[in-house]
mmCIF file of C-alpha atoms and ligand atoms in Angstrom:
data_model
loop_
_atom_site.group_PDB
_atom_site.id
_atom_site.type_symbol
_atom_site.label_atom_id
_atom_site.label_comp_id
_atom_site.label_asym_id
_atom_site.label_seq_id
_atom_site.Cartn_x
_atom_site.Cartn_y
_atom_site.Cartn_z
ATOM 1 C CA MET B 1 -11.044 -4.932 -24.820
ATOM 2 C CA SER B 2 -14.102 -3.280 -26.383
ATOM 3 C CA SER B 3 -13.925 -1.560 -29.748
ATOM 4 C CA GLN B 4 -14.367 1.839 -28.040
ATOM 5 C CA GLY B 5 -11.443 4.169 -28.805
ATOM 6 C CA PHE B 6 -9.149 5.180 -25.953
ATOM 7 C CA SER B 7 -10.182 8.841 -25.933
ATOM 8 C CA GLU B 8 -13.865 7.807 -25.644
ATOM 9 C CA TYR B 9 -12.943 5.373 -22.877
ATOM 10 C CA LEU B 10 -11.013 8.103 -21.069
ATOM 11 C CA GLN B 11 -13.842 10.595 -21.464
ATOM 12 C CA ALA B 12 -16.434 8.109 -20.183
ATOM 13 C CA ARG B 13 -14.358 7.087 -17.134
ATOM 14 C CA ARG B 14 -13.581 10.717 -16.313
ATOM 15 C CA ALA B 15 -17.276 11.632 -16.405
ATOM 16 C CA GLU B 16 -18.068 8.760 -13.995
ATOM 17 C CA ILE B 17 -15.197 9.792 -11.729
ATOM 18 C CA GLU B 18 -16.267 13.466 -11.660
ATOM 19 C CA ALA B 19 -19.788 12.427 -10.631
ATOM 20 C CA ALA B 20 -18.545 9.987 -7.983
ATOM 21 C CA LEU B 21 -16.093 12.554 -6.572
ATOM 22 C CA ALA B 22 -18.805 15.209 -6.356
ATOM 23 C CA ALA B 23 -21.044 12.748 -4.482
ATOM 24 C CA ALA B 24 -18.232 11.630 -2.170
ATOM 25 C CA LEU B 25 -17.183 15.088 -0.991
ATOM 26 C CA PRO B 26 -18.545 15.996 2.449
ATOM 27 C CA ALA B 27 -21.081 18.831 2.564
ATOM 28 C CA PRO B 28 -22.890 20.995 5.118
ATOM 29 C CA PRO B 29 -24.506 20.700 7.586
ATOM 30 C CA GLY B 30 -22.230 17.873 8.780
ATOM 31 C CA CYS B 31 -19.128 19.446 7.303
ATOM 32 C CA PRO B 32 -18.681 23.210 7.864
ATOM 33 C CA ALA B 33 -19.164 25.038 4.564
ATOM 34 C CA ILE B 34 -15.830 26.816 4.885
ATOM 35 C CA VAL B 35 -13.792 23.593 4.688
ATOM 36 C CA ALA B 36 -16.276 21.804 2.385
ATOM 37 C CA ASP B 37 -15.899 24.662 -0.114
ATOM 38 C CA ALA B 38 -12.116 24.590 0.157
ATOM 39 C CA MET B 39 -11.976 20.844 -0.497
ATOM 40 C CA ARG B 40 -14.376 21.134 -3.426
ATOM 41 C CA TYR B 41 -12.383 24.048 -4.921
ATOM 42 C CA SER B 42 -9.301 21.891 -5.327
ATOM 43 C CA VAL B 43 -10.965 18.586 -6.209
ATOM 44 C CA THR B 44 -13.179 20.116 -8.901
ATOM 45 C CA ALA B 45 -10.407 22.227 -10.410
ATOM 46 C CA GLY B 46 -9.851 19.569 -13.059
ATOM 47 C CA GLY B 47 -6.729 17.530 -13.396
ATOM 48 C CA LYS B 48 -6.157 14.567 -15.641
ATOM 49 C CA ARG B 49 -7.653 12.031 -13.203
ATOM 50 C CA LEU B 50 -4.814 9.689 -14.127
ATOM 51 C CA ARG B 51 -4.852 7.756 -10.848
ATOM 52 C CA PRO B 52 -8.593 7.033 -10.693
ATOM 53 C CA VAL B 53 -8.699 6.166 -14.401
ATOM 54 C CA LEU B 54 -5.792 3.781 -13.830
ATOM 55 C CA CYS B 55 -7.679 2.202 -10.938
ATOM 56 C CA LEU B 56 -10.837 1.656 -12.996
ATOM 57 C CA ALA B 57 -8.883 0.452 -16.031
ATOM 58 C CA SER B 58 -7.120 -2.061 -13.844
ATOM 59 C CA ALA B 59 -10.441 -3.465 -12.616
ATOM 60 C CA ASP B 60 -11.567 -3.622 -16.245
ATOM 61 C CA ALA B 61 -8.356 -5.304 -17.360
ATOM 62 C CA VAL B 62 -8.755 -8.161 -14.886
ATOM 63 C CA GLY B 63 -12.387 -8.652 -15.908
ATOM 64 C CA GLY B 64 -13.785 -7.205 -12.670
ATOM 65 C CA ASP B 65 -16.817 -5.075 -11.907
ATOM 66 C CA ARG B 66 -15.625 -1.497 -12.364
ATOM 67 C CA ALA B 67 -18.241 -0.158 -9.927
ATOM 68 C CA LEU B 68 -16.548 -2.022 -7.071
ATOM 69 C CA ALA B 69 -13.331 -0.113 -7.775
ATOM 70 C CA MET B 70 -14.936 3.354 -7.923
ATOM 71 C CA PRO B 71 -14.570 4.147 -4.192
ATOM 72 C CA ALA B 72 -10.856 3.286 -4.390
ATOM 73 C CA ALA B 73 -10.562 5.377 -7.562
ATOM 74 C CA CYS B 74 -12.088 8.376 -5.766
ATOM 75 C CA ALA B 75 -10.010 7.779 -2.641
ATOM 76 C CA VAL B 76 -6.696 7.934 -4.538
ATOM 77 C CA GLU B 77 -7.785 11.128 -6.292
ATOM 78 C CA LEU B 78 -8.753 12.722 -2.942
ATOM 79 C CA ILE B 79 -5.340 11.766 -1.558
ATOM 80 C CA HIS B 80 -3.576 13.040 -4.672
ATOM 81 C CA THR B 81 -5.436 16.368 -4.405
ATOM 82 C CA TYR B 82 -4.505 16.688 -0.718
ATOM 83 C CA SER B 83 -0.845 16.107 -1.657
ATOM 84 C CA LEU B 84 -0.980 18.853 -4.289
ATOM 85 C CA ILE B 85 -2.587 21.324 -1.838
ATOM 86 C CA HIS B 86 0.079 20.650 0.786
ATOM 87 C CA ASP B 87 2.908 20.545 -1.751
ATOM 88 C CA ASP B 88 1.921 24.017 -2.974
ATOM 89 C CA LEU B 89 2.059 25.569 0.523
ATOM 90 C CA PRO B 90 4.721 28.196 1.249
ATOM 91 C CA ALA B 91 6.405 25.750 3.650
ATOM 92 C CA MET B 92 6.841 23.253 0.805
ATOM 93 C CA ASP B 93 7.017 24.128 -2.877
ATOM 94 C CA ASN B 94 5.393 27.541 -2.493
ATOM 95 C CA ASP B 95 3.411 27.614 -5.726
ATOM 96 C CA THR B 96 0.597 29.947 -6.680
ATOM 97 C CA MET B 97 -0.944 28.109 -9.647
ATOM 98 C CA ARG B 98 -2.328 24.577 -9.782
ATOM 99 C CA ARG B 99 -4.726 22.943 -12.190
ATOM 100 C CA GLY B 100 -5.043 26.279 -13.951
ATOM 101 C CA ARG B 101 -6.281 28.078 -10.834
ATOM 102 C CA PRO B 102 -4.688 30.017 -7.999
ATOM 103 C CA THR B 103 -3.603 27.500 -5.358
ATOM 104 C CA LEU B 104 -5.908 26.926 -2.410
ATOM 105 C CA HIS B 105 -3.774 28.743 0.155
ATOM 106 C CA VAL B 106 -3.797 31.812 -2.099
ATOM 107 C CA VAL B 107 -7.602 31.940 -2.150
ATOM 108 C CA ALA B 108 -8.489 30.443 1.257
ATOM 109 C CA GLY B 109 -5.421 31.080 3.401
ATOM 110 C CA GLU B 110 -2.734 28.694 4.604
ATOM 111 C CA GLY B 111 -4.620 27.394 7.610
ATOM 112 C CA MET B 112 -7.696 26.465 5.590
ATOM 113 C CA ALA B 113 -5.536 24.865 2.878
ATOM 114 C CA ILE B 114 -3.846 22.678 5.493
ATOM 115 C CA LEU B 115 -7.236 21.677 6.904
ATOM 116 C CA ALA B 116 -8.728 20.992 3.467
ATOM 117 C CA GLY B 117 -5.769 18.700 2.734
ATOM 118 C CA ASP B 118 -6.224 16.948 6.075
ATOM 119 C CA GLY B 119 -9.938 16.626 5.341
ATOM 120 C CA LEU B 120 -9.333 15.060 1.920
ATOM 121 C CA LEU B 121 -6.836 12.556 3.296
ATOM 122 C CA THR B 122 -9.071 11.387 6.118
ATOM 123 C CA GLU B 123 -12.214 11.415 3.985
ATOM 124 C CA ALA B 124 -10.470 9.115 1.498
ATOM 125 C CA PHE B 125 -10.223 6.438 4.175
ATOM 126 C CA ALA B 126 -13.792 7.022 5.373
ATOM 127 C CA LEU B 127 -14.861 6.398 1.778
ATOM 128 C CA LEU B 128 -12.780 3.216 1.486
ATOM 129 C CA ALA B 129 -14.351 1.962 4.721
ATOM 130 C CA ARG B 130 -17.975 2.614 3.750
ATOM 131 C CA ALA B 131 -17.955 1.781 0.047
ATOM 132 C CA PRO B 132 -18.688 -0.475 -1.629
ATOM 133 C CA ALA B 133 -21.061 -1.643 1.127
ATOM 134 C CA ALA B 134 -20.119 -5.253 1.778
ATOM 135 C CA THR B 135 -21.068 -8.131 4.005
ATOM 136 C CA ASP B 136 -19.602 -10.868 1.788
ATOM 137 C CA PRO B 137 -16.350 -11.812 3.585
ATOM 138 C CA ALA B 138 -14.418 -12.030 0.291
ATOM 139 C CA LEU B 139 -15.352 -8.466 -0.633
ATOM 140 C CA VAL B 140 -14.698 -7.222 2.907
ATOM 141 C CA ALA B 141 -11.234 -8.809 2.661
ATOM 142 C CA ARG B 142 -10.542 -7.034 -0.654
ATOM 143 C CA LYS B 143 -11.578 -3.713 0.888
ATOM 144 C CA LEU B 144 -9.332 -4.209 3.886
ATOM 145 C CA ARG B 145 -6.397 -5.083 1.650
ATOM 146 C CA VAL B 146 -6.974 -1.879 -0.325
ATOM 147 C CA VAL B 147 -7.155 0.238 2.851
ATOM 148 C CA GLY B 148 -3.744 -1.092 3.922
ATOM 149 C CA LEU B 149 -2.260 -0.729 0.458
ATOM 150 C CA VAL B 150 -3.420 2.878 -0.014
ATOM 151 C CA ALA B 151 -2.401 3.888 3.528
ATOM 152 C CA THR B 152 1.109 2.511 2.995
ATOM 153 C CA ALA B 153 1.424 4.188 -0.399
ATOM 154 C CA ALA B 154 0.268 7.571 0.936
ATOM 155 C CA GLY B 155 2.189 7.450 4.203
ATOM 156 C CA PRO B 156 5.776 7.713 5.418
ATOM 157 C CA VAL B 157 6.955 4.615 3.554
ATOM 158 C CA GLY B 158 5.455 6.046 0.363
ATOM 159 C CA MET B 159 4.401 9.545 -0.664
ATOM 160 C CA VAL B 160 5.060 11.346 2.629
ATOM 161 C CA GLY B 161 8.504 9.716 2.803
ATOM 162 C CA GLY B 162 9.324 10.772 -0.767
ATOM 163 C CA GLN B 163 8.187 14.307 -0.060
ATOM 164 C CA ALA B 164 10.338 14.349 3.099
ATOM 165 C CA ILE B 165 13.429 13.324 1.105
ATOM 166 C CA ASP B 166 12.665 16.005 -1.486
ATOM 167 C CA LEU B 167 12.097 18.663 1.176
ATOM 168 C CA ALA B 168 15.300 17.779 3.034
ATOM 169 C CA CYS B 169 17.291 18.197 -0.179
ATOM 170 C CA SER B 170 15.609 21.432 -1.244
ATOM 171 C CA ALA B 171 15.495 23.405 1.994
ATOM 172 C CA PRO B 172 17.838 23.770 4.964
ATOM 173 C CA ASP B 173 16.542 22.416 8.301
ATOM 174 C CA ALA B 174 16.053 24.561 11.429
ATOM 175 C CA ALA B 175 19.796 24.383 12.130
ATOM 176 C CA GLY B 176 20.579 25.557 8.594
ATOM 177 C CA HIS B 177 21.720 22.139 7.306
ATOM 178 C CA SER B 178 20.652 20.798 3.896
ATOM 179 C CA ALA B 179 20.815 17.136 2.954
ATOM 180 C CA PRO B 180 23.495 16.376 0.339
ATOM 181 C CA PRO B 181 22.245 16.334 -3.270
ATOM 182 C CA LEU B 182 20.762 13.024 -4.410
ATOM 183 C CA ASP B 183 22.586 10.819 -6.889
ATOM 184 C CA ALA B 184 20.709 9.097 -9.733
ATOM 185 C CA ASP B 185 19.664 6.195 -7.508
ATOM 186 C CA GLY B 186 18.546 8.543 -4.752
ATOM 187 C CA ILE B 187 16.413 10.495 -7.210
ATOM 188 C CA ARG B 188 14.791 7.319 -8.507
ATOM 189 C CA ILE B 189 13.997 6.181 -4.965
ATOM 190 C CA MET B 190 12.641 9.612 -3.989
ATOM 191 C CA HIS B 191 10.307 9.662 -7.018
ATOM 192 C CA SER B 192 9.268 6.040 -6.566
ATOM 193 C CA LYS B 193 7.939 7.094 -3.159
ATOM 194 C CA LYS B 194 6.742 10.618 -3.828
ATOM 195 C CA THR B 195 4.751 10.016 -7.003
ATOM 196 C CA GLY B 196 5.278 6.339 -7.879
ATOM 197 C CA ALA B 197 3.765 4.788 -4.762
ATOM 198 C CA LEU B 198 0.291 6.281 -5.219
ATOM 199 C CA ILE B 199 0.260 5.517 -8.944
ATOM 200 C CA ARG B 200 1.162 1.897 -8.183
ATOM 201 C CA ALA B 201 -1.437 1.674 -5.446
ATOM 202 C CA SER B 202 -4.086 3.069 -7.816
ATOM 203 C CA ALA B 203 -3.534 0.286 -10.325
ATOM 204 C CA VAL B 204 -3.171 -2.449 -7.715
ATOM 205 C CA ALA B 205 -6.285 -1.325 -5.827
ATOM 206 C CA GLY B 206 -8.275 -1.613 -9.060
ATOM 207 C CA ALA B 207 -6.940 -5.121 -9.659
ATOM 208 C CA ILE B 208 -7.739 -6.182 -6.089
ATOM 209 C CA MET B 209 -11.256 -4.747 -6.173
ATOM 210 C CA GLY B 210 -11.687 -6.366 -9.596
ATOM 211 C CA GLY B 211 -10.991 -9.738 -8.007
ATOM 212 C CA ALA B 212 -7.616 -10.486 -9.637
ATOM 213 C CA GLY B 213 -5.488 -13.354 -8.368
ATOM 214 C CA ASP B 214 -2.119 -12.731 -6.719
ATOM 215 C CA GLY B 215 -0.070 -13.600 -9.844
ATOM 216 C CA THR B 216 -1.917 -10.970 -11.871
ATOM 217 C CA ILE B 217 -1.666 -8.410 -9.076
ATOM 218 C CA VAL B 218 2.122 -8.820 -8.999
ATOM 219 C CA GLN B 219 2.371 -8.064 -12.739
ATOM 220 C CA VAL B 220 -0.025 -5.101 -12.536
ATOM 221 C CA ASP B 221 2.113 -3.752 -9.698
ATOM 222 C CA ALA B 222 5.326 -4.220 -11.711
ATOM 223 C CA ALA B 223 3.794 -2.499 -14.748
ATOM 224 C CA ALA B 224 2.435 0.377 -12.646
ATOM 225 C CA ALA B 225 5.852 0.917 -11.039
ATOM 226 C CA GLU B 226 7.263 1.422 -14.555
ATOM 227 C CA LEU B 227 4.399 3.740 -15.462
ATOM 228 C CA GLY B 228 4.994 5.742 -12.291
ATOM 229 C CA LEU B 229 8.625 6.286 -13.250
ATOM 230 C CA ALA B 230 7.664 7.122 -16.836
ATOM 231 C CA PHE B 231 5.125 9.611 -15.477
ATOM 232 C CA GLN B 232 7.806 11.380 -13.455
ATOM 233 C CA ILE B 233 10.329 11.478 -16.309
ATOM 234 C CA VAL B 234 7.695 12.929 -18.641
ATOM 235 C CA ASP B 235 6.625 15.395 -15.932
ATOM 236 C CA ASP B 236 10.221 16.632 -15.757
ATOM 237 C CA ILE B 237 10.426 16.876 -19.552
ATOM 238 C CA LEU B 238 7.170 18.863 -19.662
ATOM 239 C CA ASP B 239 8.474 21.135 -16.917
ATOM 240 C CA VAL B 240 11.356 22.042 -19.238
ATOM 241 C CA GLU B 241 9.273 22.274 -22.407
ATOM 242 C CA GLY B 242 5.931 23.246 -20.946
ATOM 243 C CA VAL B 243 3.603 26.127 -21.347
ATOM 244 C CA SER B 244 1.787 27.266 -18.202
ATOM 245 C CA ALA B 245 -1.618 27.292 -19.897
ATOM 246 C CA HIS B 246 -1.225 23.622 -20.854
ATOM 247 C CA LEU B 247 0.310 22.429 -17.623
ATOM 248 C CA GLY B 248 -2.006 24.336 -15.293
ATOM 249 C CA LYS B 249 0.973 25.071 -13.059
ATOM 250 C CA THR B 250 4.123 27.151 -13.169
ATOM 251 C CA PRO B 251 6.530 25.571 -15.689
ATOM 252 C CA GLY B 252 10.313 25.634 -15.346
ATOM 253 C CA LYS B 253 10.122 25.825 -11.546
ATOM 254 C CA ASP B 254 12.038 22.641 -10.875
ATOM 255 C CA ALA B 255 14.879 23.575 -13.153
ATOM 256 C CA ALA B 256 14.975 27.130 -11.759
ATOM 257 C CA ALA B 257 15.083 25.754 -8.207
ATOM 258 C CA GLY B 258 18.066 23.610 -9.200
ATOM 259 C CA LYS B 259 16.077 20.414 -8.547
ATOM 260 C CA PRO B 260 17.677 17.282 -9.935
ATOM 261 C CA THR B 261 15.325 16.495 -12.829
ATOM 262 C CA TYR B 262 15.726 13.701 -15.381
ATOM 263 C CA PRO B 263 16.466 16.076 -18.285
ATOM 264 C CA ALA B 264 19.020 17.891 -16.101
ATOM 265 C CA LEU B 265 20.684 14.593 -15.198
ATOM 266 C CA TYR B 266 20.577 12.818 -18.534
ATOM 267 C CA GLY B 267 19.605 15.392 -21.187
ATOM 268 C CA LEU B 268 16.237 15.552 -22.954
ATOM 269 C CA ASP B 269 16.882 12.822 -25.535
ATOM 270 C CA VAL B 270 18.049 10.227 -23.021
ATOM 271 C CA ALA B 271 15.205 11.164 -20.670
ATOM 272 C CA ARG B 272 12.705 10.584 -23.502
ATOM 273 C CA ARG B 273 14.326 7.232 -24.260
ATOM 274 C CA MET B 274 14.164 6.270 -20.575
ATOM 275 C CA ALA B 275 10.423 6.947 -20.523
ATOM 276 C CA ALA B 276 9.973 4.792 -23.640
ATOM 277 C CA GLU B 277 11.958 1.991 -21.993
ATOM 278 C CA CYS B 278 9.699 2.154 -18.932
ATOM 279 C CA LEU B 279 6.756 1.650 -21.262
ATOM 280 C CA GLU B 280 8.430 -1.388 -22.841
ATOM 281 C CA ARG B 281 9.049 -2.932 -19.419
ATOM 282 C CA ALA B 282 5.461 -2.198 -18.393
ATOM 283 C CA GLU B 283 4.272 -3.973 -21.520
ATOM 284 C CA ARG B 284 6.401 -7.029 -20.698
ATOM 285 C CA ALA B 285 4.934 -7.208 -17.190
ATOM 286 C CA LEU B 286 1.397 -6.881 -18.510
ATOM 287 C CA ARG B 287 2.080 -9.480 -21.209
ATOM 288 C CA ALA B 288 3.135 -11.934 -18.503
ATOM 289 C CA ALA B 289 -0.387 -11.613 -17.078
ATOM 290 C CA ASP B 290 -1.982 -11.616 -20.535
ATOM 291 C CA LEU B 291 -2.993 -7.967 -20.059
ATOM 292 C CA ALA B 292 -0.886 -6.298 -22.756
ATOM 293 C CA GLU B 293 -3.950 -5.621 -24.902
ATOM 294 C CA SER B 294 -5.822 -3.951 -22.043
ATOM 295 C CA ARG B 295 -6.616 -0.307 -21.335
ATOM 296 C CA LEU B 296 -3.678 -0.327 -18.912
ATOM 297 C CA MET B 297 -1.299 -0.352 -21.839
ATOM 298 C CA GLU B 298 -3.202 2.471 -23.513
ATOM 299 C CA ILE B 299 -2.881 4.469 -20.299
ATOM 300 C CA GLY B 300 0.858 3.779 -20.379
ATOM 301 C CA ARG B 301 1.102 5.201 -23.888
ATOM 302 C CA TRP B 302 -0.952 8.221 -22.788
ATOM 303 C CA ILE B 303 1.416 8.827 -19.855
ATOM 304 C CA VAL B 304 4.456 8.790 -22.108
ATOM 305 C CA HIS B 305 3.001 10.798 -25.000
ATOM 306 C CA ARG B 306 0.919 13.348 -23.028
ATOM 307 C CA SER B 307 1.444 17.096 -23.321
ATOM 308 C CA ASN B 308 0.130 18.108 -19.867
HETATM 309 C C1 LIG W 1 2.558 16.980 0.558
HETATM 310 C C2 LIG W 1 2.684 14.647 1.506
HETATM 311 C C3 LIG W 1 2.808 15.555 0.376
HETATM 312 C C4 LIG W 1 3.164 15.031 -0.798
HETATM 313 C C5 LIG W 1 3.265 15.771 -2.021
HETATM 314 C C6 LIG W 1 2.746 14.377 -5.223
HETATM 315 C C7 LIG W 1 3.510 15.319 -4.391
HETATM 316 C C8 LIG W 1 3.860 14.860 -3.037
HETATM 317 C C9 LIG W 1 3.851 16.535 -4.801
HETATM 318 C C10 LIG W 1 3.535 17.039 -6.130
HETATM 319 C C11 LIG W 1 4.710 17.758 -6.664
HETATM 320 C C12 LIG W 1 4.755 17.556 -8.101
HETATM 321 C C13 LIG W 1 4.199 18.641 -8.932
HETATM 322 C C14 LIG W 1 5.278 16.431 -8.568
HETATM 323 C C15 LIG W 1 5.369 16.117 -9.975
HETATM 324 C C16 LIG W 1 4.488 14.990 -10.352
HETATM 325 C C17 LIG W 1 3.089 15.258 -10.006
HETATM 326 C C18 LIG W 1 2.521 14.553 -8.849
HETATM 327 C C19 LIG W 1 2.368 16.057 -10.763
HETATM 328 C C20 LIG W 1 0.949 16.315 -10.531
HETATM 329 O O1 LIG W 1 0.201 15.184 -10.859
HETATM 330 P P1 LIG W 1 -0.738 15.183 -12.133
HETATM 331 O O2 LIG W 1 0.033 15.653 -13.339
HETATM 332 O O3 LIG W 1 -1.749 16.323 -11.698
HETATM 333 O O4 LIG W 1 -1.418 13.862 -12.249
HETATM 334 P P2 LIG W 1 -3.285 16.522 -12.111
HETATM 335 O O5 LIG W 1 -3.571 17.958 -11.749
HETATM 336 O O6 LIG W 1 -3.441 16.236 -13.584
HETATM 337 O O7 LIG W 1 -4.062 15.564 -11.266
#
């Protein structure tokens, strides 16, 4: 690892990601301005850029060329932004603030918000297909592996599936039936799909594009699964403790909606301890691949100790 401090590393990676995202977004005349503007509104609204930073840090950790991982980094952020736009819709979580701004459907209408989300999801895969440009069969194979990995993480086995479980528990179906409340295991599984799968895929995609061997990829995946769970536990804690201006979204919503959060299930102290234990397990996995001194571990500490 270089002697650069973590906050400088984070700042530098974020600046690269912002530039790459801006260049990757479709624009007129090919893309109608109305949907191009809607996509840009949500992507450029800020956000921590956790997933793309994780992707780049993973490529760094395995000694790879970070530039080869940038398209995957942007793709996971485009997919994450689509998921936030759709999650905020009245038919889902019905939220009016995101990333410190009114949600997209509030400013552009529901139809355009749905289309902007669809556009971001599909554009993510167009980006993975075209970049990095490759004719070398080994690099083409890495790209293909990442396409499959990200599609699975974002789709019905991953994020869409987790969201479906959450939706079924929070809202009655057309016949007025609600799914029974989730137990602790059910909640863990729901979160591992809804938020964990894309976080895992972000780290693994970076390792693959960085040229890591399968043994290393397995440990990066195991560590990222722990970080994904820690992320969710901390998200729930911040939802209880948070201030809207810091979070950029409406705090206390989950608790008010009676959602089964980690603090509600276990209490704040145990929830904090659980997040710390995730970090310890992530460190063990990374140590097994000789990556415990990498930026990945610093990202883990950031996830657990963040305030937004
Ligand atoms: C609509 C298919 C579909 C999926 C939505 C991720 C998701 C699934 C919904 C988000 C709901 C939510 C607020 C979950 C809590 C964890 C989470 C994903 C928070 C937002 O991610 P951050 O904190 O956001 O990384 P920023 O804005 O920093 O990128």
